[in-house]
Amino acid sequence: MLLATGTTMMQKLDFIDKIERLGISYHFEDEIQNQLEQLFNLSTNLGRHLEYDLSTAALQFRLFRQYGFNISCGIFNQFVDPNGKFKDSLYSDLRGLLNLYEAAQVKAQQDKILEEVLAFTTTYLTPEIPHMGSNILENDRYEAYCYISMYEEDECNNKLLLRLAKLDYHLSQMLNKQDLCEILRWGKELDILSKVPYARDRFVECYFWDVGTIYEPRHSFARMTLAKAIAIAGIIDNTYDAYGTLDELKILTEAVERWDGNGIEQLSDYLKTSYMILLNFNKELEEDLSKKQTSAAFMGMDSATKDVMDWMPTHPKLFVALGKHTRLLNDVGSYKFERETGSGMAIECYMKDYNVFEEEAMKKFEDMAVDAWKDINEQCLRLTTFPRKILKVILNLARLCEVVYKQRGDGFTNQRRIEAHIKAILVDSISL
């Protein structure tokens, strides 16, 4: 680490936070983990929570939680008055409140005080920062793009750190463009858009999901593979949602279960094409993995370990929570579009089942998504023996859902909602 031995805890935490925001923390994963482990042990053994100011306490709490150290919410008790309310003196500490707001985003189910923290900081900070959003719920690459320009204006910036961040972003963006060109070439060769009339031209958006989930340059193969998989999944999803008849879908489902091309003669041409695209993609993936001398892979890792492969089919709570979070945000974000197209809508079903109005149903789904986010945080704290690489991929996917389906919208269907993110990752350059 580029840290002097005499630096204080706040200086160390602030430095790690800057590395995170600049998008270069993946270069220093082991060093950051070791530093935070030392600070966590020191904090736990000496019980020195009461000596911290608000900014240090909040930043410490968030970074510890993000890296899997289960620090107690008791660190915030010192900022509460005898009536259980946050002290009035905190209102003047804008930096501390911002750090406190972000600390609340890593809350788990049992963290009741963080519910109060979120309400308190949101109420106070929103008038001061109208478009405030948590970086914890932001896409890593987009946050880096925004923060690099802000950090450059800081008179006390670390020139070496800034230079590294710029070069890293520039090189990553070049690689992202190459990846996307390969994906577009693949889609053009398959001629998906003309063969399947309801297929949507969303190859760029599919790749955006990948960069948001696994952005490290070394995972280029994983990104391109996942982008193709998402594009194919979108076609299959639309087939089941709106375009296949019940009889056709039964035949298609049986074919998928057999995993071969037999017995699909009764399907329409576009359904045959959709299924064969899926089948051929998996054959190509199998061949690619064979060339790499591996039989299985987990996105975001060089290869999947036996422990990971044994764990995944057990329907772990972390996967269940991620599935709920993604499903609920998608239901809310795509509701208006699906209502117009006549697709099946979970929101509408809830309204009928519970005899409630649209707004109440939407709010219920959003609340359940928040609960699922808490479960994700909690499970990441419990799975201390699992590689952080796996947990980070899952967290990144959950964060990306917050971006794509922000403010009850659907960035996958309406690309303008995530246009700024896509341009930052693939188009807009950073001056070196």
Tab-separated table of C-alpha atoms in Angstrom:
chain	number	residue	atom	x	y	z
A	1	MET	CA	0.000	0.000	0.000
A	2	LEU	CA	1.070	3.593	-0.573
A	3	LEU	CA	0.628	4.380	3.123
A	4	ALA	CA	3.130	5.776	5.566
A	5	THR	CA	3.531	3.807	8.792
A	6	GLY	CA	2.534	6.756	10.940
A	7	THR	CA	-0.839	7.471	9.351
A	8	THR	CA	-3.952	7.584	11.524
A	9	MET	CA	-6.955	5.289	11.233
A	10	MET	CA	-8.981	7.979	9.461
A	11	GLN	CA	-6.174	8.592	6.975
A	12	LYS	CA	-5.958	4.889	6.200
A	13	LEU	CA	-9.719	4.550	5.817
A	14	ASP	CA	-9.906	7.645	3.648
A	15	PHE	CA	-7.117	6.359	1.423
A	16	ILE	CA	-8.817	2.984	0.975
A	17	ASP	CA	-12.092	4.767	0.224
A	18	LYS	CA	-10.406	6.821	-2.499
A	19	ILE	CA	-8.911	3.699	-4.063
A	20	GLU	CA	-12.399	2.173	-4.102
A	21	ARG	CA	-14.037	5.214	-5.675
A	22	LEU	CA	-11.291	5.625	-8.280
A	23	GLY	CA	-12.026	2.103	-9.488
A	24	ILE	CA	-8.573	0.647	-8.858
A	25	SER	CA	-9.157	-1.342	-5.670
A	26	TYR	CA	-8.944	-4.633	-7.574
A	27	HIS	CA	-5.196	-3.997	-7.944
A	28	PHE	CA	-4.825	-3.906	-4.150
A	29	GLU	CA	-7.350	-6.469	-2.880
A	30	ASP	CA	-4.914	-8.308	-0.598
A	31	GLU	CA	-3.362	-5.119	0.776
A	32	ILE	CA	-6.765	-3.580	1.510
A	33	GLN	CA	-7.989	-6.775	3.162
A	34	ASN	CA	-4.888	-6.931	5.373
A	35	GLN	CA	-5.128	-3.271	6.372
A	36	LEU	CA	-8.804	-3.537	7.266
A	37	GLU	CA	-8.232	-6.765	9.181
A	38	GLN	CA	-5.583	-5.036	11.293
A	39	LEU	CA	-7.862	-2.061	11.925
A	40	PHE	CA	-10.828	-4.312	12.721
A	41	ASN	CA	-8.828	-6.370	15.224
A	42	LEU	CA	-7.496	-3.208	16.836
A	43	SER	CA	-10.978	-1.721	17.068
A	44	THR	CA	-12.504	-4.939	18.439
A	45	ASN	CA	-9.793	-5.743	20.961
A	46	LEU	CA	-9.465	-2.257	22.396
A	47	GLY	CA	-13.156	-1.321	22.203
A	48	ARG	CA	-12.311	2.244	21.210
A	49	HIS	CA	-15.544	3.074	19.361
A	50	LEU	CA	-16.317	6.080	21.560
A	51	GLU	CA	-13.188	7.892	20.429
A	52	TYR	CA	-14.274	8.150	16.798
A	53	ASP	CA	-15.860	11.175	15.167
A	54	LEU	CA	-18.945	10.660	12.983
A	55	SER	CA	-17.102	10.550	9.664
A	56	THR	CA	-14.512	8.033	10.884
A	57	ALA	CA	-17.117	5.825	12.569
A	58	ALA	CA	-19.371	5.761	9.501
A	59	LEU	CA	-16.570	5.174	7.008
A	60	GLN	CA	-15.057	2.504	9.232
A	61	PHE	CA	-18.413	0.742	9.549
A	62	ARG	CA	-19.089	0.741	5.798
A	63	LEU	CA	-15.646	-0.443	4.715
A	64	PHE	CA	-15.538	-3.180	7.344
A	65	ARG	CA	-18.964	-4.453	6.287
A	66	GLN	CA	-18.092	-4.280	2.586
A	67	TYR	CA	-15.025	-6.450	3.150
A	68	GLY	CA	-16.821	-9.019	5.288
A	69	PHE	CA	-15.975	-7.826	8.822
A	70	ASN	CA	-19.137	-7.936	10.937
A	71	ILE	CA	-18.748	-4.740	12.923
A	72	SER	CA	-21.548	-3.931	15.363
A	73	CYS	CA	-24.005	-1.059	14.895
A	74	GLY	CA	-23.157	-0.114	18.476
A	75	ILE	CA	-20.488	2.143	17.029
A	76	PHE	CA	-23.275	4.684	16.343
A	77	ASN	CA	-24.761	4.731	19.856
A	78	GLN	CA	-22.496	7.606	20.850
A	79	PHE	CA	-24.280	9.865	18.365
A	80	VAL	CA	-27.740	9.292	19.890
A	81	ASP	CA	-29.166	11.411	22.723
A	82	PRO	CA	-30.969	9.984	25.819
A	83	ASN	CA	-34.276	10.175	23.930
A	84	GLY	CA	-32.993	7.886	21.185
A	85	LYS	CA	-32.711	10.693	18.624
A	86	PHE	CA	-29.594	11.674	16.726
A	87	LYS	CA	-27.853	14.638	18.308
A	88	ASP	CA	-28.466	18.117	16.874
A	89	SER	CA	-24.714	18.720	16.701
A	90	LEU	CA	-24.486	16.271	13.790
A	91	TYR	CA	-26.317	18.614	11.424
A	92	SER	CA	-23.197	20.729	10.903
A	93	ASP	CA	-21.051	17.751	9.860
A	94	LEU	CA	-21.985	17.357	6.184
A	95	ARG	CA	-19.130	14.982	5.395
A	96	GLY	CA	-20.003	12.857	8.392
A	97	LEU	CA	-23.665	12.706	7.377
A	98	LEU	CA	-22.743	11.640	3.854
A	99	ASN	CA	-20.585	8.839	5.217
A	100	LEU	CA	-23.385	7.914	7.627
A	101	TYR	CA	-25.891	7.765	4.764
A	102	GLU	CA	-23.643	5.392	2.833
A	103	ALA	CA	-23.025	3.283	5.935
A	104	ALA	CA	-26.777	2.675	6.135
A	105	GLN	CA	-26.700	0.969	2.730
A	106	VAL	CA	-24.829	-2.054	4.125
A	107	LYS	CA	-27.505	-2.768	6.723
A	108	ALA	CA	-28.651	-6.287	7.540
A	109	GLN	CA	-31.985	-7.456	8.978
A	110	GLN	CA	-31.033	-6.962	12.633
A	111	ASP	CA	-29.620	-3.443	12.177
A	112	LYS	CA	-32.602	-1.422	13.410
A	113	ILE	CA	-30.566	1.681	14.180
A	114	LEU	CA	-29.489	1.859	10.531
A	115	GLU	CA	-33.141	2.238	9.527
A	116	GLU	CA	-33.200	5.370	11.672
A	117	VAL	CA	-29.845	6.427	10.216
A	118	LEU	CA	-31.205	6.180	6.679
A	119	ALA	CA	-34.356	8.141	7.492
A	120	PHE	CA	-32.392	10.769	9.430
A	121	THR	CA	-29.694	11.342	6.810
A	122	THR	CA	-32.090	11.239	3.863
A	123	THR	CA	-34.360	13.849	5.447
A	124	TYR	CA	-31.500	16.218	6.161
A	125	LEU	CA	-29.304	15.696	3.088
A	126	THR	CA	-31.943	15.704	0.333
A	127	PRO	CA	-32.526	19.499	0.489
A	128	GLU	CA	-28.748	20.039	0.533
A	129	ILE	CA	-28.041	17.548	-2.288
A	130	PRO	CA	-31.261	17.152	-4.354
A	131	HIS	CA	-29.939	14.395	-6.637
A	132	MET	CA	-28.192	12.505	-3.875
A	133	GLY	CA	-27.659	8.806	-4.374
A	134	SER	CA	-25.495	6.283	-2.632
A	135	ASN	CA	-22.254	5.238	-4.293
A	136	ILE	CA	-22.777	1.869	-2.603
A	137	LEU	CA	-25.712	1.322	-4.974
A	138	GLU	CA	-23.859	2.649	-8.019
A	139	ASN	CA	-22.031	0.917	-10.844
A	140	ASP	CA	-18.282	0.733	-10.101
A	141	ARG	CA	-17.122	1.922	-13.518
A	142	TYR	CA	-19.545	4.839	-13.632
A	143	GLU	CA	-18.609	5.892	-10.120
A	144	ALA	CA	-14.928	5.813	-11.101
A	145	TYR	CA	-15.651	7.929	-14.181
A	146	CYS	CA	-17.415	10.577	-12.084
A	147	TYR	CA	-15.018	10.486	-9.145
A	148	ILE	CA	-11.807	10.789	-11.189
A	149	SER	CA	-12.791	14.270	-12.402
A	150	MET	CA	-13.817	15.293	-8.872
A	151	TYR	CA	-10.597	13.962	-7.372
A	152	GLU	CA	-8.539	15.801	-9.985
A	153	GLU	CA	-9.964	19.107	-8.713
A	154	ASP	CA	-8.935	18.268	-5.148
A	155	GLU	CA	-5.830	20.319	-4.373
A	156	CYS	CA	-4.654	17.611	-1.971
A	157	ASN	CA	-5.002	14.748	-4.427
A	158	ASN	CA	-2.376	12.042	-4.730
A	159	LYS	CA	-0.877	12.592	-8.196
A	160	LEU	CA	0.367	9.021	-8.493
A	161	LEU	CA	-3.012	7.598	-7.509
A	162	LEU	CA	-4.817	9.898	-9.943
A	163	ARG	CA	-2.481	8.938	-12.786
A	164	LEU	CA	-2.996	5.242	-12.108
A	165	ALA	CA	-6.783	5.660	-12.036
A	166	LYS	CA	-6.813	7.511	-15.359
A	167	LEU	CA	-4.606	4.974	-17.106
A	168	ASP	CA	-6.596	2.097	-15.677
A	169	TYR	CA	-9.894	3.597	-16.831
A	170	HIS	CA	-8.512	4.366	-20.293
A	171	LEU	CA	-7.145	0.847	-20.821
A	172	SER	CA	-10.311	-0.758	-19.453
A	173	GLN	CA	-12.453	1.333	-21.785
A	174	MET	CA	-10.365	0.279	-24.798
A	175	LEU	CA	-10.834	-3.370	-23.851
A	176	ASN	CA	-14.565	-2.835	-23.320
A	177	LYS	CA	-14.878	-1.479	-26.849
A	178	GLN	CA	-13.073	-4.516	-28.246
A	179	ASP	CA	-15.351	-6.837	-26.275
A	180	LEU	CA	-18.458	-5.072	-27.542
A	181	CYS	CA	-17.280	-5.244	-31.164
A	182	GLU	CA	-16.916	-9.011	-30.797
A	183	ILE	CA	-20.425	-9.318	-29.341
A	184	LEU	CA	-21.940	-7.198	-32.125
A	185	ARG	CA	-20.108	-9.311	-34.720
A	186	TRP	CA	-21.496	-12.467	-33.111
A	187	GLY	CA	-25.055	-11.110	-33.200
A	188	LYS	CA	-24.686	-10.037	-36.824
A	189	GLU	CA	-23.353	-13.440	-37.917
A	190	LEU	CA	-26.246	-15.243	-36.242
A	191	ASP	CA	-28.664	-12.754	-37.836
A	192	ILE	CA	-30.829	-12.974	-34.715
A	193	LEU	CA	-32.831	-9.811	-35.323
A	194	SER	CA	-34.175	-10.957	-38.701
A	195	LYS	CA	-34.657	-14.642	-37.818
A	196	VAL	CA	-36.519	-13.964	-34.562
A	197	PRO	CA	-38.987	-11.100	-35.184
A	198	TYR	CA	-39.499	-10.245	-31.507
A	199	ALA	CA	-35.800	-10.224	-30.613
A	200	ARG	CA	-34.665	-6.819	-29.384
A	201	ASP	CA	-31.431	-5.093	-30.380
A	202	ARG	CA	-30.026	-4.892	-26.872
A	203	PHE	CA	-26.468	-6.154	-27.329
A	204	VAL	CA	-24.982	-2.952	-25.895
A	205	GLU	CA	-27.260	-3.131	-22.853
A	206	CYS	CA	-26.397	-6.815	-22.381
A	207	TYR	CA	-22.722	-5.917	-22.299
A	208	PHE	CA	-23.439	-3.097	-19.843
A	209	TRP	CA	-24.735	-5.711	-17.392
A	210	ASP	CA	-21.429	-7.541	-17.693
A	211	VAL	CA	-19.173	-4.551	-17.103
A	212	GLY	CA	-21.254	-3.662	-14.076
A	213	THR	CA	-20.889	-7.159	-12.684
A	214	ILE	CA	-17.337	-8.225	-13.611
A	215	TYR	CA	-15.342	-5.219	-14.806
A	216	GLU	CA	-11.765	-6.360	-14.183
A	217	PRO	CA	-9.843	-6.498	-17.505
A	218	ARG	CA	-8.747	-10.118	-17.041
A	219	HIS	CA	-12.371	-11.283	-17.215
A	220	SER	CA	-12.921	-10.342	-20.855
A	221	PHE	CA	-13.967	-13.894	-21.802
A	222	ALA	CA	-16.481	-14.004	-18.958
A	223	ARG	CA	-18.013	-10.672	-19.992
A	224	MET	CA	-18.466	-11.670	-23.630
A	225	THR	CA	-19.880	-15.057	-22.650
A	226	LEU	CA	-22.329	-13.511	-20.207
A	227	ALA	CA	-23.440	-10.857	-22.720
A	228	LYS	CA	-24.313	-13.554	-25.243
A	229	ALA	CA	-26.127	-15.551	-22.554
A	230	ILE	CA	-28.185	-12.513	-21.508
A	231	ALA	CA	-29.122	-11.772	-25.122
A	232	ILE	CA	-30.292	-15.365	-25.621
A	233	ALA	CA	-32.093	-15.399	-22.264
A	234	GLY	CA	-33.970	-12.273	-23.350
A	235	ILE	CA	-35.239	-14.052	-26.462
A	236	ILE	CA	-36.307	-17.144	-24.509
A	237	ASP	CA	-37.953	-14.947	-21.863
A	238	ASN	CA	-39.999	-13.079	-24.473
A	239	THR	CA	-40.943	-16.401	-26.069
A	240	TYR	CA	-42.485	-17.656	-22.838
A	241	ASP	CA	-43.971	-14.300	-21.841
A	242	ALA	CA	-45.785	-13.309	-24.998
A	243	TYR	CA	-44.990	-15.051	-28.273
A	244	GLY	CA	-45.282	-18.811	-27.829
A	245	THR	CA	-48.554	-20.728	-27.640
A	246	LEU	CA	-49.103	-23.085	-24.718
A	247	ASP	CA	-48.668	-26.162	-26.936
A	248	GLU	CA	-45.467	-24.778	-28.447
A	249	LEU	CA	-44.039	-23.920	-25.051
A	250	LYS	CA	-44.666	-27.450	-23.795
A	251	ILE	CA	-42.683	-28.850	-26.739
A	252	LEU	CA	-39.938	-26.267	-26.231
A	253	THR	CA	-39.688	-27.026	-22.513
A	254	GLU	CA	-39.399	-30.758	-23.174
A	255	ALA	CA	-36.664	-30.096	-25.742
A	256	VAL	CA	-34.721	-27.991	-23.249
A	257	GLU	CA	-35.015	-30.744	-20.644
A	258	ARG	CA	-33.679	-33.310	-23.153
A	259	TRP	CA	-31.033	-30.835	-24.286
A	260	ASP	CA	-31.027	-31.918	-27.926
A	261	GLY	CA	-32.535	-30.794	-31.221
A	262	ASN	CA	-34.982	-33.681	-31.639
A	263	GLY	CA	-38.756	-33.378	-31.550
A	264	ILE	CA	-39.013	-29.678	-32.418
A	265	GLU	CA	-40.520	-30.120	-35.899
A	266	GLN	CA	-43.914	-28.878	-34.695
A	267	LEU	CA	-42.484	-25.540	-33.607
A	268	SER	CA	-42.687	-22.423	-35.764
A	269	ASP	CA	-39.492	-21.403	-37.540
A	270	TYR	CA	-38.663	-18.588	-35.135
A	271	LEU	CA	-39.090	-20.867	-32.105
A	272	LYS	CA	-36.847	-23.481	-33.708
A	273	THR	CA	-34.283	-20.774	-34.362
A	274	SER	CA	-34.464	-19.503	-30.785
A	275	TYR	CA	-33.925	-22.982	-29.380
A	276	MET	CA	-31.060	-23.851	-31.735
A	277	ILE	CA	-29.313	-20.572	-30.877
A	278	LEU	CA	-29.489	-21.596	-27.218
A	279	LEU	CA	-28.258	-25.119	-27.950
A	280	ASN	CA	-25.380	-23.985	-30.167
A	281	PHE	CA	-24.291	-21.341	-27.674
A	282	ASN	CA	-23.868	-23.961	-24.976
A	283	LYS	CA	-21.910	-26.212	-27.328
A	284	GLU	CA	-19.603	-23.312	-28.186
A	285	LEU	CA	-19.136	-22.514	-24.501
A	286	GLU	CA	-18.281	-26.133	-23.771
A	287	GLU	CA	-15.662	-26.065	-26.535
A	288	ASP	CA	-14.199	-22.777	-25.290
A	289	LEU	CA	-13.895	-24.101	-21.740
A	290	SER	CA	-12.316	-27.289	-23.052
A	291	LYS	CA	-9.649	-25.248	-24.824
A	292	LYS	CA	-8.909	-23.568	-21.507
A	293	GLN	CA	-8.628	-27.039	-19.930
A	294	THR	CA	-11.465	-26.477	-17.494
A	295	SER	CA	-14.914	-28.047	-17.232
A	296	ALA	CA	-16.725	-25.372	-15.223
A	297	ALA	CA	-16.358	-21.680	-14.541
A	298	PHE	CA	-17.920	-19.126	-12.228
A	299	MET	CA	-18.264	-15.644	-13.679
A	300	GLY	CA	-15.704	-13.385	-12.058
A	301	MET	CA	-13.300	-16.165	-11.102
A	302	ASP	CA	-10.565	-17.850	-13.105
A	303	SER	CA	-12.230	-21.209	-12.434
A	304	ALA	CA	-14.823	-22.634	-10.098
A	305	THR	CA	-13.621	-24.663	-7.120
A	306	LYS	CA	-15.326	-27.888	-6.045
A	307	ASP	CA	-16.638	-26.207	-2.881
A	308	VAL	CA	-18.294	-23.509	-4.967
A	309	MET	CA	-19.841	-26.001	-7.378
A	310	ASP	CA	-21.159	-28.093	-4.465
A	311	TRP	CA	-22.586	-24.995	-2.782
A	312	MET	CA	-24.447	-23.523	-5.747
A	313	PRO	CA	-27.051	-26.322	-6.297
A	314	THR	CA	-28.097	-26.153	-2.618
A	315	HIS	CA	-30.129	-22.989	-3.300
A	316	PRO	CA	-28.117	-20.898	-0.829
A	317	LYS	CA	-29.886	-18.029	0.902
A	318	LEU	CA	-27.596	-15.550	-0.838
A	319	PHE	CA	-28.804	-16.662	-4.275
A	320	VAL	CA	-32.425	-16.659	-3.112
A	321	ALA	CA	-32.051	-13.095	-1.819
A	322	LEU	CA	-30.385	-11.961	-5.056
A	323	GLY	CA	-33.161	-13.561	-7.096
A	324	LYS	CA	-35.852	-11.829	-5.031
A	325	HIS	CA	-34.093	-8.468	-5.230
A	326	THR	CA	-33.689	-8.683	-9.012
A	327	ARG	CA	-37.202	-10.012	-9.633
A	328	LEU	CA	-38.935	-7.391	-7.483
A	329	LEU	CA	-37.040	-4.429	-8.945
A	330	ASN	CA	-37.725	-5.723	-12.449
A	331	ASP	CA	-41.436	-6.119	-11.667
A	332	VAL	CA	-41.651	-2.514	-10.499
A	333	GLY	CA	-39.459	-1.074	-13.257
A	334	SER	CA	-41.123	-2.894	-16.154
A	335	TYR	CA	-44.704	-2.595	-14.883
A	336	LYS	CA	-45.853	0.284	-17.090
A	337	PHE	CA	-44.292	-1.175	-20.240
A	338	GLU	CA	-45.772	-4.620	-19.616
A	339	ARG	CA	-49.167	-3.107	-18.861
A	340	GLU	CA	-49.129	-1.419	-22.272
A	341	THR	CA	-48.053	-4.595	-24.090
A	342	GLY	CA	-50.455	-6.879	-22.239
A	343	SER	CA	-47.770	-9.095	-20.707
A	344	GLY	CA	-48.214	-10.846	-17.384
A	345	MET	CA	-47.708	-8.458	-14.478
A	346	ALA	CA	-46.904	-9.409	-10.895
A	347	ILE	CA	-47.960	-5.947	-9.682
A	348	GLU	CA	-51.424	-6.347	-11.151
A	349	CYS	CA	-51.781	-9.833	-9.658
A	350	TYR	CA	-50.870	-8.445	-6.233
A	351	MET	CA	-53.433	-5.648	-6.601
A	352	LYS	CA	-56.182	-8.167	-7.348
A	353	ASP	CA	-55.152	-10.694	-4.696
A	354	TYR	CA	-54.940	-8.131	-1.884
A	355	ASN	CA	-57.489	-5.608	-3.193
A	356	VAL	CA	-55.079	-2.667	-3.088
A	357	PHE	CA	-54.344	0.260	-5.385
A	358	GLU	CA	-51.354	0.453	-7.717
A	359	GLU	CA	-49.235	2.729	-5.516
A	360	GLU	CA	-49.615	0.486	-2.473
A	361	ALA	CA	-48.648	-2.571	-4.512
A	362	MET	CA	-45.593	-0.810	-5.961
A	363	LYS	CA	-44.507	0.322	-2.493
A	364	LYS	CA	-44.891	-3.222	-1.151
A	365	PHE	CA	-42.651	-4.616	-3.889
A	366	GLU	CA	-40.052	-1.911	-3.207
A	367	ASP	CA	-40.104	-2.687	0.521
A	368	MET	CA	-39.609	-6.386	-0.210
A	369	ALA	CA	-36.669	-5.509	-2.471
A	370	VAL	CA	-35.109	-3.536	0.399
A	371	ASP	CA	-35.541	-6.566	2.665
A	372	ALA	CA	-33.869	-8.750	0.048
A	373	TRP	CA	-30.954	-6.272	-0.080
A	374	LYS	CA	-30.578	-6.638	3.688
A	375	ASP	CA	-30.510	-10.419	3.288
A	376	ILE	CA	-27.771	-10.109	0.654
A	377	ASN	CA	-25.664	-7.996	3.010
A	378	GLU	CA	-26.282	-10.386	5.893
A	379	GLN	CA	-25.353	-13.492	3.919
A	380	CYS	CA	-22.154	-11.879	2.670
A	381	LEU	CA	-21.160	-11.279	6.292
A	382	ARG	CA	-21.883	-14.894	7.218
A	383	LEU	CA	-20.055	-16.543	4.305
A	384	THR	CA	-16.641	-15.654	5.687
A	385	THR	CA	-14.921	-18.771	4.318
A	386	PHE	CA	-15.984	-18.180	0.717
A	387	PRO	CA	-13.783	-16.312	-1.770
A	388	ARG	CA	-14.640	-12.628	-1.774
A	389	LYS	CA	-14.529	-12.727	-5.587
A	390	ILE	CA	-17.777	-14.697	-5.630
A	391	LEU	CA	-19.532	-12.465	-3.139
A	392	LYS	CA	-18.394	-9.349	-4.986
A	393	VAL	CA	-19.895	-10.577	-8.266
A	394	ILE	CA	-23.235	-11.145	-6.536
A	395	LEU	CA	-23.119	-7.754	-4.825
A	396	ASN	CA	-22.232	-6.031	-8.097
A	397	LEU	CA	-25.197	-7.657	-9.811
A	398	ALA	CA	-27.533	-6.459	-7.060
A	399	ARG	CA	-26.079	-2.947	-7.305
A	400	LEU	CA	-26.521	-2.942	-11.066
A	401	CYS	CA	-30.200	-3.785	-10.678
A	402	GLU	CA	-30.542	-0.662	-8.535
A	403	VAL	CA	-29.092	1.345	-11.447
A	404	VAL	CA	-31.085	-0.235	-14.283
A	405	TYR	CA	-34.426	-0.145	-12.445
A	406	LYS	CA	-33.867	3.125	-10.611
A	407	GLN	CA	-36.908	5.287	-9.833
A	408	ARG	CA	-39.424	2.742	-11.124
A	409	GLY	CA	-37.960	2.635	-14.611
A	410	ASP	CA	-36.501	-0.018	-16.891
A	411	GLY	CA	-33.147	0.927	-18.372
A	412	PHE	CA	-33.008	-2.275	-20.399
A	413	THR	CA	-36.188	-1.385	-22.297
A	414	ASN	CA	-35.689	2.395	-22.290
A	415	GLN	CA	-31.973	2.858	-22.967
A	416	ARG	CA	-32.065	6.589	-22.287
A	417	ARG	CA	-32.376	5.868	-18.579
A	418	ILE	CA	-28.865	4.388	-18.512
A	419	GLU	CA	-27.425	6.365	-21.424
A	420	ALA	CA	-25.028	8.328	-19.196
A	421	HIS	CA	-23.651	5.098	-17.740
A	422	ILE	CA	-23.168	3.471	-21.140
A	423	LYS	CA	-21.464	6.544	-22.591
A	424	ALA	CA	-19.122	6.784	-19.612
A	425	ILE	CA	-18.081	3.145	-19.939
A	426	LEU	CA	-17.824	2.908	-23.724
A	427	VAL	CA	-17.663	6.368	-25.301
A	428	ASP	CA	-16.594	9.331	-23.170
A	429	SER	CA	-12.860	9.479	-22.622
A	430	ILE	CA	-10.872	10.762	-19.656
A	431	SER	CA	-8.016	13.139	-20.423
A	432	LEU	CA	-4.654	11.684	-19.497
